[in-house]
Short mmCIF file of C-alpha atoms in Angstrom, two decimals:
data_model
loop_
_atom_site.label_atom_id
_atom_site.label_comp_id
_atom_site.label_asym_id
_atom_site.label_seq_id
_atom_site.Cartn_x
_atom_site.Cartn_y
_atom_site.Cartn_z
CA MET A 1 176.73 53.17 66.40
CA LYS A 2 176.27 52.93 70.17
CA ALA A 3 177.73 49.83 71.81
CA HIS A 4 177.87 48.68 75.40
CA ASP A 5 181.36 48.65 76.90
CA GLY A 6 180.58 45.82 79.33
CA MET A 7 179.02 42.38 79.64
CA TYR A 8 175.39 41.62 80.45
CA ILE A 9 175.71 39.40 83.53
CA GLY A 10 173.23 38.80 86.31
CA GLY A 11 170.67 41.22 84.88
CA GLU A 12 173.01 44.22 84.55
CA TRP A 13 175.80 45.58 82.38
CA ARG A 14 179.08 44.96 84.16
CA THR A 15 182.57 46.23 83.42
CA ALA A 16 184.64 43.66 81.58
CA ALA A 17 187.47 41.96 83.43
CA GLY A 18 190.03 42.96 80.81
CA THR A 19 190.71 46.08 78.77
CA ASP A 20 191.05 44.58 75.28
CA THR A 21 188.35 45.38 72.75
CA ILE A 22 187.11 44.07 69.40
CA ALA A 23 186.57 46.42 66.47
CA VAL A 24 183.26 46.00 64.66
CA VAL A 25 183.66 46.70 60.93
CA ASP A 26 181.03 47.58 58.35
CA PRO A 27 181.88 45.18 55.50
CA ALA A 28 180.32 47.46 52.89
CA ASP A 29 182.90 50.23 53.38
CA GLU A 30 185.50 48.58 55.66
CA GLN A 31 185.07 51.28 58.32
CA ILE A 32 185.08 50.65 62.09
CA ILE A 33 181.64 51.42 63.49
CA ALA A 34 182.05 50.36 67.12
CA HIS A 35 184.15 48.55 69.71
CA VAL A 36 183.00 45.91 72.20
CA PRO A 37 184.91 44.30 75.06
CA ALA A 38 186.93 41.16 74.38
CA GLY A 39 185.78 38.79 77.08
CA THR A 40 188.15 36.70 79.15
CA ALA A 41 187.83 33.44 81.05
CA GLU A 42 187.10 35.58 84.12
CA ASP A 43 184.11 37.18 82.39
CA VAL A 44 182.85 33.76 81.32
CA ASP A 45 183.21 32.44 84.86
CA ALA A 46 181.19 35.36 86.25
CA ALA A 47 178.46 34.75 83.68
CA VAL A 48 178.30 31.01 84.36
CA ARG A 49 178.12 31.64 88.10
CA ALA A 50 175.21 34.03 87.55
CA ALA A 51 173.47 31.46 85.38
CA ARG A 52 173.94 28.71 87.96
CA ALA A 53 172.63 30.94 90.73
CA ALA A 54 169.50 31.72 88.70
CA LEU A 55 168.90 28.11 87.59
CA PRO A 56 166.92 26.65 90.54
CA ALA A 57 164.28 29.37 90.56
CA TRP A 58 163.91 29.50 86.78
CA ALA A 59 163.74 25.70 86.45
CA ALA A 60 160.98 25.68 89.08
CA THR A 61 158.99 28.39 87.30
CA ALA A 62 155.72 27.17 85.80
CA PRO A 63 155.92 26.57 82.04
CA ALA A 64 153.11 29.06 81.47
CA GLU A 65 155.16 31.78 83.18
CA ARG A 66 158.23 30.93 81.12
CA ALA A 67 156.02 31.10 78.03
CA GLY A 68 154.89 34.56 79.09
CA ARG A 69 158.47 35.84 79.33
CA ILE A 70 159.30 34.44 75.88
CA ALA A 71 156.15 36.03 74.45
CA ALA A 72 157.19 39.35 76.00
CA LEU A 73 160.63 38.95 74.42
CA ARG A 74 159.00 38.34 71.04
CA ASP A 75 156.98 41.52 71.45
CA VAL A 76 160.11 43.54 72.19
CA LEU A 77 161.80 42.12 69.09
CA VAL A 78 158.77 43.20 67.05
CA ALA A 79 158.86 46.70 68.51
CA ARG A 80 162.59 47.05 67.80
CA LYS A 81 162.64 45.35 64.39
CA ASP A 82 163.79 48.44 62.49
CA GLU A 83 166.71 48.98 64.88
CA ILE A 84 167.62 45.30 64.66
CA ALA A 85 167.55 45.31 60.86
CA ALA A 86 169.71 48.43 60.66
CA THR A 87 172.23 46.95 63.09
CA VAL A 88 172.50 43.67 61.17
CA THR A 89 172.99 45.58 57.94
CA ALA A 90 175.72 47.70 59.50
CA GLU A 91 177.78 44.85 60.96
CA LEU A 92 176.99 41.97 58.57
CA GLY A 93 176.43 43.88 55.32
CA ALA A 94 173.10 42.33 54.34
CA PRO A 95 170.92 44.66 52.23
CA LEU A 96 168.37 46.40 54.43
CA PRO A 97 165.27 44.77 52.85
CA PHE A 98 166.79 41.34 53.48
CA SER A 99 167.65 42.30 57.05
CA GLN A 100 164.11 43.52 57.64
CA ALA A 101 162.43 40.45 56.19
CA VAL A 102 164.80 37.70 57.30
CA HIS A 103 167.26 38.82 59.96
CA ALA A 104 164.65 40.73 61.98
CA GLY A 105 161.54 38.84 60.84
CA VAL A 106 162.38 35.14 61.22
CA PRO A 107 163.51 35.39 64.88
CA VAL A 108 160.09 36.79 65.74
CA LEU A 109 158.45 33.69 64.28
CA VAL A 110 160.82 31.40 66.16
CA ALA A 111 160.39 33.20 69.48
CA GLY A 112 156.64 33.08 69.05
CA SER A 113 156.73 29.36 68.34
CA TYR A 114 158.58 28.72 71.61
CA ALA A 115 156.20 30.89 73.59
CA GLU A 116 153.44 28.56 72.39
CA LEU A 117 155.48 25.37 72.91
CA ALA A 118 156.50 26.31 76.44
CA ALA A 119 152.84 26.56 77.36
CA SER A 120 151.71 23.36 75.60
CA TYR A 121 154.65 20.94 75.78
CA ALA A 122 154.10 17.70 77.74
CA PHE A 123 156.76 18.03 80.44
CA GLU A 124 155.17 15.04 82.22
CA GLU A 125 153.73 11.81 80.83
CA LYS A 126 152.55 8.41 82.01
CA VAL A 127 154.35 5.36 80.60
CA GLY A 128 152.91 2.17 82.06
CA ASN A 129 153.57 2.21 85.77
CA SER A 130 156.00 5.12 85.44
CA THR A 131 155.70 8.88 85.38
CA VAL A 132 158.33 10.45 83.12
CA TYR A 133 159.38 14.04 83.70
CA ALA A 134 161.20 16.26 81.20
CA GLU A 135 163.52 18.52 83.17
CA PRO A 136 165.94 21.27 82.13
CA VAL A 137 169.44 20.06 81.37
CA GLY A 138 170.90 23.01 83.33
CA VAL A 139 173.20 25.84 82.28
CA VAL A 140 173.59 26.21 78.51
CA GLY A 141 176.65 27.67 76.85
CA ALA A 142 175.44 29.05 73.52
CA ILE A 143 178.06 29.91 70.88
CA THR A 144 176.53 31.52 67.81
CA PRO A 145 177.80 32.49 64.32
CA TRP A 146 177.77 35.76 62.44
CA ASN A 147 175.81 34.80 59.32
CA TYR A 148 172.34 34.94 60.92
CA PRO A 149 173.22 36.73 64.14
CA LEU A 150 169.79 37.15 65.70
CA HIS A 151 168.11 34.04 64.32
CA GLN A 152 170.83 31.77 65.65
CA ILE A 153 170.64 33.41 69.07
CA VAL A 154 166.88 33.07 69.29
CA ALA A 155 166.98 29.48 67.96
CA LYS A 156 169.13 28.55 70.97
CA VAL A 157 168.03 30.89 73.74
CA ALA A 158 164.25 30.63 73.25
CA PRO A 159 164.05 26.81 73.56
CA ALA A 160 166.57 26.82 76.40
CA LEU A 161 164.41 29.29 78.35
CA ALA A 162 161.27 27.34 77.47
CA ALA A 163 162.88 24.21 78.90
CA GLY A 164 163.78 25.97 82.15
CA CYS A 165 167.51 26.29 81.44
CA THR A 166 169.64 29.36 82.01
CA VAL A 167 172.03 30.61 79.34
CA VAL A 168 175.43 32.18 78.77
CA LEU A 169 175.76 33.46 75.20
CA LYS A 170 179.05 34.03 73.37
CA PRO A 171 178.15 35.58 69.99
CA ALA A 172 180.40 35.82 66.95
CA GLU A 173 182.95 38.61 67.20
CA ASP A 174 181.91 40.03 63.80
CA THR A 175 178.30 40.70 64.85
CA PRO A 176 178.25 41.48 68.59
CA LEU A 177 176.03 44.56 68.33
CA THR A 178 173.01 42.46 67.40
CA ALA A 179 173.69 40.29 70.44
CA GLN A 180 173.82 43.37 72.67
CA LEU A 181 170.45 44.47 71.28
CA PHE A 182 169.09 41.03 72.13
CA ALA A 183 170.37 41.36 75.70
CA GLU A 184 168.55 44.68 75.95
CA ALA A 185 165.38 42.99 74.67
CA VAL A 186 165.71 40.20 77.26
CA HIS A 187 166.03 42.80 80.00
CA GLU A 188 163.05 44.79 78.71
CA ALA A 189 160.97 41.60 78.53
CA GLY A 190 161.42 41.06 82.27
CA VAL A 191 163.42 37.84 82.12
CA PRO A 192 164.80 37.35 85.66
CA ALA A 193 168.38 38.36 86.39
CA GLY A 194 170.94 35.67 85.59
CA VAL A 195 168.64 33.60 83.40
CA PHE A 196 170.32 35.07 80.31
CA ASN A 197 173.90 36.38 80.25
CA LEU A 198 176.08 37.76 77.45
CA VAL A 199 179.86 37.71 77.07
CA THR A 200 181.35 39.15 73.90
CA GLY A 201 184.78 37.95 72.87
CA LEU A 202 186.95 35.86 70.59
CA GLY A 203 186.27 32.20 69.99
CA PRO A 204 189.67 30.83 71.10
CA VAL A 205 189.40 32.78 74.36
CA ALA A 206 185.81 33.36 75.51
CA GLY A 207 184.32 30.58 73.39
CA GLN A 208 186.82 28.00 74.57
CA ALA A 209 186.43 29.08 78.20
CA LEU A 210 182.66 28.64 77.91
CA ALA A 211 182.92 25.20 76.27
CA GLU A 212 185.37 24.00 78.92
CA HIS A 213 183.65 25.47 81.98
CA ASP A 214 182.63 22.87 84.57
CA GLY A 215 179.50 24.87 85.35
CA VAL A 216 178.11 24.46 81.82
CA ASP A 217 175.90 21.39 81.30
CA LEU A 218 175.30 21.67 77.54
CA VAL A 219 177.15 23.47 74.77
CA SER A 220 175.05 24.53 71.78
CA PHE A 221 177.29 25.60 68.90
CA THR A 222 176.64 26.69 65.35
CA GLY A 223 179.62 27.17 63.07
CA SER A 224 182.27 25.32 61.13
CA THR A 225 182.65 21.56 61.25
CA ALA A 226 186.30 21.95 62.29
CA VAL A 227 185.44 23.98 65.39
CA GLY A 228 182.44 21.75 66.09
CA LYS A 229 184.76 18.74 66.26
CA GLN A 230 186.94 20.54 68.80
CA ILE A 231 183.94 21.44 70.94
CA GLY A 232 182.60 17.90 70.68
CA ALA A 233 185.95 16.49 71.84
CA THR A 234 186.10 18.94 74.75
CA ALA A 235 182.54 18.15 75.79
CA GLY A 236 183.09 14.42 75.40
CA ALA A 237 186.03 14.48 77.78
CA ALA A 238 183.75 16.02 80.41
CA VAL A 239 180.72 13.84 79.47
CA LYS A 240 178.89 17.06 78.65
CA ARG A 241 175.92 17.34 76.29
CA VAL A 242 176.38 19.08 72.92
CA ALA A 243 174.15 20.33 70.13
CA LEU A 244 176.16 21.05 66.99
CA GLU A 245 174.83 22.68 63.81
CA LEU A 246 177.76 22.64 61.42
CA GLY A 247 178.63 22.93 57.74
CA GLY A 248 176.77 21.97 54.59
CA LYS A 249 177.18 21.33 50.89
CA SER A 250 173.56 20.86 49.96
CA ALA A 251 172.40 19.37 46.68
CA ASN A 252 169.60 20.89 44.59
CA VAL A 253 168.45 17.90 42.53
CA ILE A 254 166.40 18.77 39.44
CA LEU A 255 164.78 15.63 38.05
CA PRO A 256 163.96 15.50 34.30
CA SER A 257 160.22 16.02 34.86
CA ALA A 258 160.70 19.26 36.83
CA ASP A 259 159.81 22.79 35.79
CA LEU A 260 163.41 23.58 34.90
CA ALA A 261 163.10 27.36 34.66
CA LYS A 262 161.52 27.61 38.10
CA ALA A 263 163.89 25.13 39.72
CA VAL A 264 166.97 26.94 38.41
CA ALA A 265 165.71 30.41 39.28
CA VAL A 266 164.75 29.43 42.83
CA GLY A 267 167.97 27.46 43.22
CA VAL A 268 170.16 30.42 42.27
CA ALA A 269 168.14 32.74 44.51
CA ASN A 270 168.61 30.31 47.41
CA VAL A 271 172.39 30.59 47.11
CA MET A 272 172.50 34.35 46.56
CA GLY A 273 170.47 35.14 49.68
CA ASN A 274 172.68 36.52 52.48
CA SER A 275 175.50 36.68 49.90
CA GLY A 276 175.79 32.91 49.97
CA GLN A 277 176.64 32.90 53.66
CA THR A 278 174.09 30.25 54.57
CA CYS A 279 175.08 26.79 55.78
CA SER A 280 172.02 25.16 54.21
CA ALA A 281 172.36 26.86 50.80
CA TRP A 282 171.82 24.59 47.77
CA THR A 283 175.26 25.21 46.35
CA ARG A 284 175.37 22.08 44.12
CA MET A 285 172.78 22.10 41.32
CA LEU A 286 172.37 18.61 39.85
CA VAL A 287 170.77 18.47 36.38
CA HIS A 288 170.09 15.55 34.04
CA THR A 289 172.42 15.52 31.05
CA SER A 290 169.50 15.95 28.62
CA ARG A 291 168.66 19.36 30.10
CA TYR A 292 172.06 20.41 31.36
CA ASP A 293 172.99 23.02 28.73
CA GLU A 294 169.60 24.72 29.12
CA ALA A 295 170.06 24.81 32.89
CA VAL A 296 173.51 26.38 32.54
CA ALA A 297 172.12 29.20 30.41
CA LEU A 298 169.23 29.77 32.83
CA ALA A 299 171.56 29.84 35.84
CA ALA A 300 173.91 32.34 34.24
CA GLU A 301 170.96 34.56 33.36
CA ALA A 302 169.55 34.31 36.87
CA ALA A 303 172.88 35.11 38.54
CA ALA A 304 173.34 38.23 36.41
CA LYS A 305 170.24 39.73 38.03
CA TYR A 306 171.94 39.69 41.44
CA GLY A 307 174.98 41.73 40.48
CA ASP A 308 173.98 44.81 42.48
CA ARG A 309 171.42 43.15 44.77
CA ILE A 310 173.61 41.19 47.17
CA GLY A 311 175.66 42.59 49.99
CA PRO A 312 179.33 42.10 50.82
CA LEU A 313 180.85 39.16 52.64
CA VAL A 314 181.32 39.64 56.35
CA ASN A 315 185.05 40.36 56.57
CA ALA A 316 188.37 40.45 54.73
CA LYS A 317 189.20 36.84 55.63
CA GLN A 318 185.94 35.53 54.24
CA HIS A 319 186.35 37.73 51.14
CA ALA A 320 189.78 36.26 50.42
CA ARG A 321 188.57 32.73 51.17
CA VAL A 322 185.66 32.83 48.72
CA ARG A 323 187.70 34.40 45.95
CA GLY A 324 190.32 31.70 46.54
CA TYR A 325 187.71 28.99 46.07
CA ILE A 326 186.58 30.57 42.80
CA GLU A 327 190.18 30.64 41.56
CA LYS A 328 190.59 27.00 42.56
CA GLY A 329 187.44 26.06 40.65
CA VAL A 330 188.87 27.61 37.49
CA ALA A 331 192.23 25.93 38.07
CA GLU A 332 190.58 22.51 38.44
CA GLY A 333 188.71 22.87 35.14
CA ALA A 334 185.28 24.23 36.05
CA ARG A 335 183.87 26.66 33.48
CA LEU A 336 182.85 30.14 34.64
CA VAL A 337 179.55 31.21 33.10
CA ALA A 338 178.86 34.09 35.50
CA GLY A 339 180.96 36.10 37.93
CA GLY A 340 184.52 35.24 38.84
CA PRO A 341 187.19 36.01 41.44
CA GLU A 342 187.69 39.67 40.51
CA ALA A 343 186.26 42.05 43.12
CA PRO A 344 183.37 44.00 41.55
CA ARG A 345 184.01 47.10 43.69
CA GLU A 346 187.09 48.89 44.94
CA GLN A 347 185.75 49.19 48.48
CA GLY A 348 183.93 46.63 50.59
CA TYR A 349 184.13 42.86 50.72
CA PHE A 350 182.02 42.20 47.64
CA VAL A 351 182.14 39.12 45.42
CA SER A 352 180.29 38.76 42.12
CA PRO A 353 177.45 36.22 41.91
CA THR A 354 179.28 33.27 40.40
CA VAL A 355 178.10 30.21 38.48
CA PHE A 356 180.32 27.28 37.51
CA ALA A 357 179.44 24.77 34.79
CA ASP A 358 181.17 21.50 33.94
CA VAL A 359 181.78 20.80 37.62
CA THR A 360 182.60 17.21 38.47
CA PRO A 361 181.73 15.69 41.86
CA GLU A 362 185.32 15.36 43.02
CA MET A 363 186.25 19.03 42.44
CA THR A 364 186.95 21.18 45.47
CA VAL A 365 184.04 23.51 44.68
CA ALA A 366 181.74 20.47 44.74
CA GLN A 367 183.07 19.07 48.01
CA GLU A 368 183.96 21.93 50.35
CA GLU A 369 181.74 24.60 51.87
CA ILE A 370 182.55 27.89 50.15
CA PHE A 371 180.13 30.13 52.08
CA GLY A 372 179.76 32.66 49.31
CA PRO A 373 177.54 33.39 46.27
CA VAL A 374 178.81 30.48 44.20
CA VAL A 375 176.68 27.84 42.43
CA SER A 376 178.17 24.69 40.90
CA LEU A 377 176.23 22.88 38.16
CA ILE A 378 176.85 19.13 37.97
CA ARG A 379 175.38 16.82 35.32
CA TYR A 380 174.05 13.34 36.08
CA GLU A 381 173.02 10.37 33.90
CA ASP A 382 170.14 8.81 35.84
CA GLU A 383 168.55 8.92 39.30
CA ASP A 384 171.03 6.50 40.85
CA ASP A 385 173.86 8.68 39.55
CA ALA A 386 172.17 11.79 40.94
CA LEU A 387 171.75 10.11 44.34
CA ARG A 388 175.39 9.05 44.41
CA ILE A 389 176.48 12.63 43.70
CA ALA A 390 174.01 14.18 46.15
CA ASN A 391 175.19 11.89 48.97
CA GLY A 392 178.84 12.10 47.96
CA THR A 393 180.13 14.63 50.48
CA VAL A 394 180.89 14.53 54.22
CA TYR A 395 177.94 16.85 54.80
CA GLY A 396 174.21 16.25 55.08
CA LEU A 397 172.46 19.40 56.26
CA ALA A 398 169.81 20.31 53.69
CA GLY A 399 168.82 19.99 50.07
CA ALA A 400 166.08 20.27 47.48
CA VAL A 401 164.34 18.04 44.96
CA TRP A 402 162.25 19.17 41.98
CA ALA A 403 159.97 16.95 39.91
CA GLY A 404 156.76 17.22 37.93
CA ASP A 405 155.19 14.69 40.28
CA GLU A 406 155.45 15.36 44.02
CA ALA A 407 155.53 11.65 44.87
CA GLU A 408 158.55 11.23 42.58
CA ALA A 409 160.37 14.05 44.40
CA VAL A 410 159.49 12.63 47.82
CA ALA A 411 160.74 9.18 46.86
CA PHE A 412 164.10 10.64 45.84
CA ALA A 413 164.31 12.88 48.92
CA ARG A 414 163.76 9.91 51.23
CA ARG A 415 166.96 8.38 49.84
CA MET A 416 169.09 11.49 50.47
CA ASP A 417 171.44 11.49 53.46
CA THR A 418 170.45 14.90 54.74
CA GLY A 419 168.44 16.38 57.57
CA GLN A 420 166.03 18.62 55.67
CA VAL A 421 164.82 18.62 52.05
CA ASP A 422 162.55 21.15 50.30
CA ILE A 423 160.19 19.62 47.76
CA ASN A 424 159.46 21.78 44.70
CA GLY A 425 160.39 24.95 46.60
CA GLY A 426 158.71 24.15 49.92
CA ARG A 427 158.33 27.07 52.33
CA PHE A 428 160.31 27.61 55.54
CA ASN A 429 158.62 26.08 58.56
CA PRO A 430 159.77 27.36 61.98
CA LEU A 431 158.32 24.25 63.65
CA ALA A 432 160.20 21.72 61.50
CA PRO A 433 163.40 20.24 62.98
CA PHE A 434 166.60 21.59 61.44
CA GLY A 435 169.94 19.83 61.68
CA GLY A 436 172.29 17.55 59.85
CA TYR A 437 173.40 14.03 59.06
CA LYS A 438 177.07 13.01 58.98
CA GLN A 439 179.50 15.88 59.64
CA SER A 440 176.76 18.52 59.45
CA GLY A 441 176.06 18.17 63.11
CA VAL A 442 174.48 16.53 66.13
CA GLY A 443 170.99 17.34 67.37
CA ARG A 444 168.18 19.50 66.03
CA GLU A 445 166.98 23.09 66.28
CA LEU A 446 163.47 24.58 65.97
CA GLY A 447 160.11 23.25 67.04
CA SER A 448 159.54 20.55 69.63
CA HIS A 449 162.69 18.71 68.52
CA GLY A 450 164.71 21.83 69.27
CA LEU A 451 163.11 22.13 72.70
CA ALA A 452 163.94 18.48 73.48
CA GLU A 453 167.67 19.23 73.06
CA TYR A 454 167.54 21.25 76.30
CA LEU A 455 165.67 18.63 78.33
CA GLN A 456 166.67 15.49 80.19
CA THR A 457 164.29 12.81 81.43
CA LYS A 458 163.62 11.31 84.83
CA SER A 459 161.29 8.39 85.42
CA LEU A 460 159.48 7.46 88.64
CA GLN A 461 158.11 3.93 88.97
CA PHE A 462 154.97 3.16 91.01
#
């Protein structure tokens, strides 16, 4: 697979400062498919300088013109959707239909939403005897993960551009080819030179250099809570803005009045998508004790249908990590009713769809983010017990509630300490704010709330 051997800086592909490279591996067969340059602090500095040089003109560009560039970018992503899907499948391992529908499809929706918002957002408003202006925060350092490589890029870059910011992107080292395709799309869309810049590299080197750079005004990071804490500490020392979308351990609460078969089937499907590598996945299924045994049987049956339908995990480290969590679940007394730690194939980083029953809230598999195709079923006695369990982790990113009466589900959801809750299988909304409570993050992505993260306000009094 063709890869660029340089960095996209200042509107052109430039030779990297160093000679080290990163191997890109297809997780389905463990074969190297490409190499990309391993960026250095020097590469990051060049990219930040290009972004700062481009900032005044881009910030002064009319919102309608910025909207036009984002709309053009969306159109390029549409035109190249097949290439994008194939690239994501090659470097992430997601099955091609999933890559086509989700990895290539959702970013188009998000980019389109910001094209519309850039044109309609109220960047100026009257408040009494004041005029309040929403202005770009400046240069954004965007650090994105591998699990949704294009979506996470678009969810940061599109609102930043809409706000009038310029961007330096450091993508995950496992999925840099998708980021290079995005840089090509930005160029093809006619975004001015320096407004968007790309540096591939390792997190402890290029990522750290970007987070620490004095020329970066805001760091937008999606990834683990541990790394998010480090970035937050670094940014805090410099009084620098951050937007952090971190880990999750979301609860899928099935109330006694719910359609149990539907709730379980959709809940298992939610976890199996992207091979469980989704921070908002409903990995804890909470079921009333009166219907618990039935739910266990339904979950095991549902998981069995995904045996040959999910892709591998992204790399050997993640493969070992997930299998280790499954082994720990067994060791702590959880009962396997589907799957297990044994690798289902000799080649590739595959893990069997796994369902645990008899999980108690304090078990490791009920507290820590596994990031694999693993569902834990937990019984509860009444609604207060269910709420205690649902809120009983350090995370608060997403969740779900099922009930025969929508008002009953909403009442429960309002008591959950989490940033987003789906009611009876609610559909994805690209305009709804996404982000977490507690250690799941700071700030919001998507829609007008996501745009506001990249703005700062100035008031003039008359």
